[in-house]
Short mmCIF file of C-alpha atoms in Angstrom, two decimals:
data_model
loop_
_atom_site.label_atom_id
_atom_site.label_comp_id
_atom_site.label_asym_id
_atom_site.label_seq_id
_atom_site.Cartn_x
_atom_site.Cartn_y
_atom_site.Cartn_z
CA MET A 1 95.11 107.71 117.27
CA ALA A 2 98.16 108.80 115.31
CA ALA A 3 101.63 107.72 116.38
CA SER A 4 104.60 109.96 115.76
CA LYS A 5 107.73 109.04 113.85
CA GLU A 6 110.84 109.03 116.02
CA GLN A 7 114.38 107.81 115.59
CA LEU A 8 115.18 104.13 116.14
CA PRO A 9 118.63 103.37 117.56
CA THR A 10 120.84 101.60 115.06
CA SER A 11 121.11 98.56 117.35
CA LEU A 12 117.39 97.93 116.98
CA GLU A 13 117.23 97.99 113.19
CA ASN A 14 115.88 94.99 111.35
CA PRO A 15 118.60 92.30 111.40
CA ASP A 16 117.17 90.85 108.16
CA VAL A 17 117.75 94.10 106.25
CA PRO A 18 121.49 94.76 105.75
CA ALA A 19 122.52 98.40 105.57
CA THR A 20 123.40 97.90 101.91
CA ASN A 21 119.85 96.83 101.00
CA LYS A 22 117.36 99.11 99.30
CA ARG A 23 115.40 101.40 101.62
CA PHE A 24 112.02 103.06 101.13
CA VAL A 25 110.74 106.37 102.43
CA PRO A 26 108.59 105.31 105.42
CA LEU A 27 104.83 105.48 105.03
CA GLU A 28 102.95 107.82 107.32
CA ASN A 29 100.72 105.99 109.75
CA ASN A 30 97.58 107.33 108.12
CA PRO A 31 94.52 105.40 106.81
CA GLU A 32 94.17 107.68 103.80
CA VAL A 33 97.79 107.11 102.78
CA MET A 34 97.50 103.35 103.27
CA SER A 35 94.23 103.21 101.33
CA SER A 36 95.71 105.27 98.50
CA LEU A 37 98.60 102.83 98.14
CA LEU A 38 96.27 99.85 98.27
CA HIS A 39 94.02 101.31 95.55
CA GLN A 40 96.97 102.22 93.35
CA LEU A 41 98.19 98.63 93.53
CA GLY A 42 94.80 97.29 92.50
CA MET A 43 92.47 96.81 95.44
CA SER A 44 88.88 97.88 94.76
CA LYS A 45 88.10 101.37 96.04
CA SER A 46 85.20 99.81 97.92
CA ILE A 47 87.83 98.64 100.42
CA GLY A 48 89.97 100.90 102.60
CA PHE A 49 91.68 101.42 105.95
CA HIS A 50 90.01 103.06 108.96
CA ASP A 51 91.30 104.35 112.29
CA VAL A 52 90.30 102.27 115.31
CA TYR A 53 90.16 104.76 118.17
CA SER A 54 89.37 102.25 120.90
CA ILE A 55 89.35 98.47 121.34
CA ASP A 56 87.19 98.70 124.47
CA ASP A 57 84.54 101.35 123.80
CA PRO A 58 81.60 99.83 121.85
CA GLU A 59 80.43 103.26 120.67
CA LEU A 60 83.80 104.06 119.09
CA LEU A 61 84.13 100.57 117.64
CA ALA A 62 80.73 101.04 116.02
CA PHE A 63 82.24 103.68 113.71
CA VAL A 64 84.49 101.07 112.04
CA PRO A 65 82.89 99.25 109.08
CA ARG A 66 82.37 95.55 109.60
CA PRO A 67 83.50 92.99 108.83
CA ALA A 68 87.08 94.01 109.48
CA TYR A 69 89.28 91.90 107.20
CA ALA A 70 92.64 92.79 108.74
CA LEU A 71 94.20 94.88 111.52
CA LEU A 72 97.45 96.82 111.35
CA LEU A 73 98.97 97.46 114.78
CA VAL A 74 101.60 100.21 114.82
CA PHE A 75 103.91 100.54 117.82
CA PRO A 76 107.40 101.75 118.80
CA VAL A 77 110.06 99.05 118.71
CA ASN A 78 112.19 98.86 121.84
CA GLU A 79 114.81 96.54 123.32
CA ARG A 80 112.16 94.72 125.38
CA TYR A 81 110.15 93.83 122.29
CA GLU A 82 113.26 92.84 120.34
CA LYS A 83 114.30 90.50 123.17
CA PHE A 84 110.85 88.89 123.25
CA ARG A 85 110.80 88.53 119.47
CA SER A 86 114.22 86.89 119.47
CA GLN A 87 113.35 84.51 122.31
CA GLU A 88 110.00 83.47 120.81
CA ASP A 89 111.54 82.80 117.40
CA SER A 90 114.60 81.04 118.78
CA GLY A 91 114.69 77.34 118.03
CA LYS A 92 111.74 77.45 115.65
CA PRO A 93 112.23 76.25 112.08
CA GLU A 94 112.24 79.03 109.51
CA TYR A 95 108.95 79.17 107.63
CA ASN A 96 109.20 77.66 104.16
CA GLY A 97 105.59 77.64 102.94
CA SER A 98 104.47 78.26 99.40
CA GLY A 99 101.85 77.25 96.85
CA LEU A 100 98.09 76.97 96.86
CA GLU A 101 98.15 74.75 99.97
CA GLU A 102 99.64 77.62 102.01
CA GLU A 103 96.98 78.77 104.50
CA VAL A 104 98.31 82.33 104.63
CA MET A 105 100.66 84.20 102.32
CA TRP A 106 103.61 85.54 104.29
CA PHE A 107 106.25 88.01 103.10
CA LYS A 108 109.73 88.27 104.57
CA GLN A 109 110.91 91.89 104.83
CA THR A 110 114.24 92.61 103.12
CA ILE A 111 113.63 96.28 102.21
CA GLY A 112 114.53 98.91 104.77
CA ASN A 113 111.67 101.01 106.23
CA ALA A 114 109.10 98.87 104.41
CA CYS A 115 107.27 97.33 107.38
CA GLY A 116 104.18 99.43 106.57
CA LEU A 117 104.15 98.12 103.01
CA ILE A 118 104.68 94.53 104.17
CA GLY A 119 101.84 94.89 106.68
CA LEU A 120 99.57 96.27 103.96
CA LEU A 121 100.43 93.37 101.65
CA HIS A 122 99.74 90.85 104.41
CA GLY A 123 96.33 92.42 105.02
CA ALA A 124 95.42 92.53 101.33
CA SER A 125 96.62 89.06 100.34
CA ASN A 126 94.90 86.91 102.96
CA GLY A 127 91.33 85.93 103.75
CA LEU A 128 88.09 87.10 102.22
CA VAL A 129 89.38 90.53 101.18
CA LYS A 130 91.33 88.97 98.29
CA LYS A 131 88.11 88.79 96.29
CA PHE A 132 88.18 92.60 96.02
CA ILE A 133 91.51 92.68 94.16
CA GLU A 134 90.97 93.88 90.61
CA HIS A 135 91.79 91.28 87.98
CA GLY A 136 94.94 92.09 86.01
CA SER A 137 96.11 94.78 88.44
CA ASP A 138 99.69 95.07 89.74
CA LEU A 139 98.58 93.50 93.02
CA ASP A 140 96.81 90.66 91.26
CA ARG A 141 99.89 89.89 89.15
CA LEU A 142 102.22 90.21 92.14
CA LEU A 143 100.25 87.72 94.25
CA HIS A 144 99.92 85.34 91.30
CA GLU A 145 103.70 85.37 90.85
CA ALA A 146 104.35 85.13 94.61
CA THR A 147 102.09 82.15 95.29
CA PRO A 148 104.41 79.33 94.12
CA LEU A 149 107.57 80.92 95.56
CA LYS A 150 109.35 80.07 98.81
CA PRO A 151 109.82 82.98 101.26
CA ILE A 152 113.31 84.00 100.09
CA GLN A 153 112.32 84.03 96.42
CA ARG A 154 109.09 85.79 97.35
CA ALA A 155 111.06 88.49 99.18
CA ASP A 156 113.26 88.87 96.09
CA LEU A 157 110.11 89.34 93.99
CA LEU A 158 109.01 92.26 96.19
CA TYR A 159 112.52 93.68 96.24
CA GLU A 160 112.72 93.77 92.44
CA SER A 161 109.13 94.92 91.78
CA ARG A 162 109.20 98.30 90.07
CA ALA A 163 105.42 98.60 90.27
CA LEU A 164 105.53 98.13 94.04
CA GLU A 165 108.38 100.60 94.50
CA SER A 166 106.73 103.23 92.30
CA ALA A 167 103.37 102.97 94.08
CA HIS A 168 105.10 103.15 97.46
CA GLN A 169 107.09 106.25 96.47
CA ILE A 170 103.92 108.07 95.46
CA ALA A 171 102.08 107.12 98.66
CA ALA A 172 105.04 108.05 100.89
CA GLN A 173 104.83 111.67 99.70
CA LYS A 174 101.24 111.95 100.89
CA GLY A 175 99.98 112.50 104.42
CA ASP A 176 99.81 115.23 107.03
CA THR A 177 103.53 115.50 107.79
CA ALA A 178 106.67 115.96 105.70
CA ALA A 179 108.06 112.64 104.51
CA PRO A 180 111.31 111.59 106.20
CA SER A 181 114.35 110.44 104.28
CA ALA A 182 114.67 106.82 103.18
CA GLU A 183 117.91 106.74 105.18
CA ASP A 184 116.21 107.72 108.44
CA ALA A 185 115.96 105.03 111.11
CA ILE A 186 112.29 104.81 112.13
CA GLU A 187 111.24 103.36 115.46
CA LEU A 188 107.65 102.50 114.52
CA HIS A 189 106.82 98.98 113.40
CA TYR A 190 103.71 97.47 111.76
CA VAL A 191 102.28 94.05 112.61
CA CYS A 192 99.27 92.70 110.71
CA PHE A 193 96.57 90.35 112.00
CA VAL A 194 94.50 88.38 109.49
CA LYS A 195 91.86 85.66 109.45
CA SER A 196 92.44 82.82 107.01
CA LEU A 197 89.75 81.10 104.98
CA ASP A 198 90.12 78.25 107.49
CA ASN A 199 88.98 80.64 110.25
CA ASN A 200 92.36 80.78 111.95
CA LEU A 201 93.82 84.01 113.33
CA TRP A 202 97.39 84.80 112.29
CA GLU A 203 100.01 87.37 113.28
CA MET A 204 101.92 88.47 110.17
CA ASP A 205 105.25 90.22 110.61
CA GLY A 206 107.98 90.24 107.96
CA ARG A 207 110.64 90.50 110.65
CA ARG A 208 109.63 87.25 112.35
CA ILE A 209 110.59 83.67 111.53
CA GLY A 210 107.26 83.26 109.73
CA PRO A 211 103.50 83.67 110.30
CA LEU A 212 102.27 82.94 113.84
CA LYS A 213 98.97 81.13 114.41
CA LEU A 214 97.18 82.70 117.40
CA GLY A 215 93.99 80.63 117.56
CA THR A 216 90.80 79.60 115.81
CA LEU A 217 87.78 81.86 115.31
CA GLU A 218 84.14 81.20 114.57
CA PRO A 219 83.04 81.78 110.95
CA GLU A 220 81.07 84.89 111.93
CA GLU A 221 83.93 86.48 113.92
CA ASP A 222 86.00 89.18 112.23
CA LEU A 223 89.18 91.01 113.21
CA LEU A 224 87.35 93.27 115.68
CA SER A 225 85.41 90.57 117.51
CA GLU A 226 86.03 90.23 121.26
CA LYS A 227 87.86 86.92 120.89
CA THR A 228 90.05 88.23 118.09
CA LEU A 229 91.07 91.35 120.01
CA SER A 230 91.84 89.25 123.11
CA LEU A 231 94.07 86.90 121.13
CA SER A 232 95.80 89.66 119.18
CA VAL A 233 95.99 93.33 120.19
CA ARG A 234 95.04 92.98 123.86
CA SER A 235 97.43 90.08 124.34
CA PHE A 236 100.21 92.08 122.72
CA LEU A 237 99.58 95.14 124.88
CA LYS A 238 99.25 93.08 128.07
CA ARG A 239 102.58 91.39 127.43
CA GLU A 240 104.30 94.74 126.97
CA GLU A 241 102.75 96.17 130.12
CA GLU A 242 103.67 93.12 132.23
CA ALA A 243 107.23 93.28 130.93
CA GLY A 244 107.59 96.65 132.60
CA GLY A 245 106.88 98.91 129.69
CA GLY A 246 103.82 100.53 131.20
CA GLU A 247 101.07 101.61 128.87
CA LEU A 248 102.23 101.14 125.29
CA ARG A 249 101.80 103.96 122.81
CA PHE A 250 100.19 102.42 119.75
CA SER A 251 97.73 102.97 116.96
CA LEU A 252 95.46 100.62 115.08
CA VAL A 253 93.81 100.65 111.66
CA ALA A 254 91.31 98.18 110.24
CA LEU A 255 90.80 97.08 106.65
CA GLY A 256 87.13 97.03 105.65
CA GLN A 257 84.48 98.52 103.42
CA SER A 258 85.07 102.14 102.41
CA PHE A 259 82.65 104.86 103.50
CA ASP A 260 82.39 106.21 99.95
#
């Protein structure tokens, strides 16, 4: 299902992205656009994003290639979510992981309107899907340079990457709707869920204090298994509904084998 782009009140903008920071034209929530950007950066064309039209209907889920290596949940940010995010992060130490011993690679977002890009990078740089990154590509070099860096220096690396900015600019002009301005405040936010090589499920959001471990999966379980969906997307939606938000408008894409 496609989610529309609407205005986000200034008070809800990312507190980690000052108004003076660089801003990107937002990516359309579209699997073809996301796949195009991923391929341009250096992911094999055998891998791509796919719409997930239902998390409860087995027949619709059967259309999504398995295994699913990552999920991108797209939803409208509101004051209720911002309050929950602030409360859950409050008092926790800021994530400071780096190096080869890091179970998941996490990117802090410091570029305005780049949550789609950050979600894409989280999905591409963690778990089994990394083996499909083409050697010597921009993505391969970026992850190689990012690995030993702490989160702040890693964010600076993304901020200064011309290859990343150029690829994003090209992808942002694609899609079914006219691209908004880089200065527009966008209410939609992307959160990525990934499975580490240690079989742990993680929530990856560049606006949070760091990566959030949600639980442990069996080796054969992927991002669309029943347990994974219960720990990730369903849990997220249930929390929003119980907080008084009613049914949350959202969309979901999965990273897996391409149809071509």
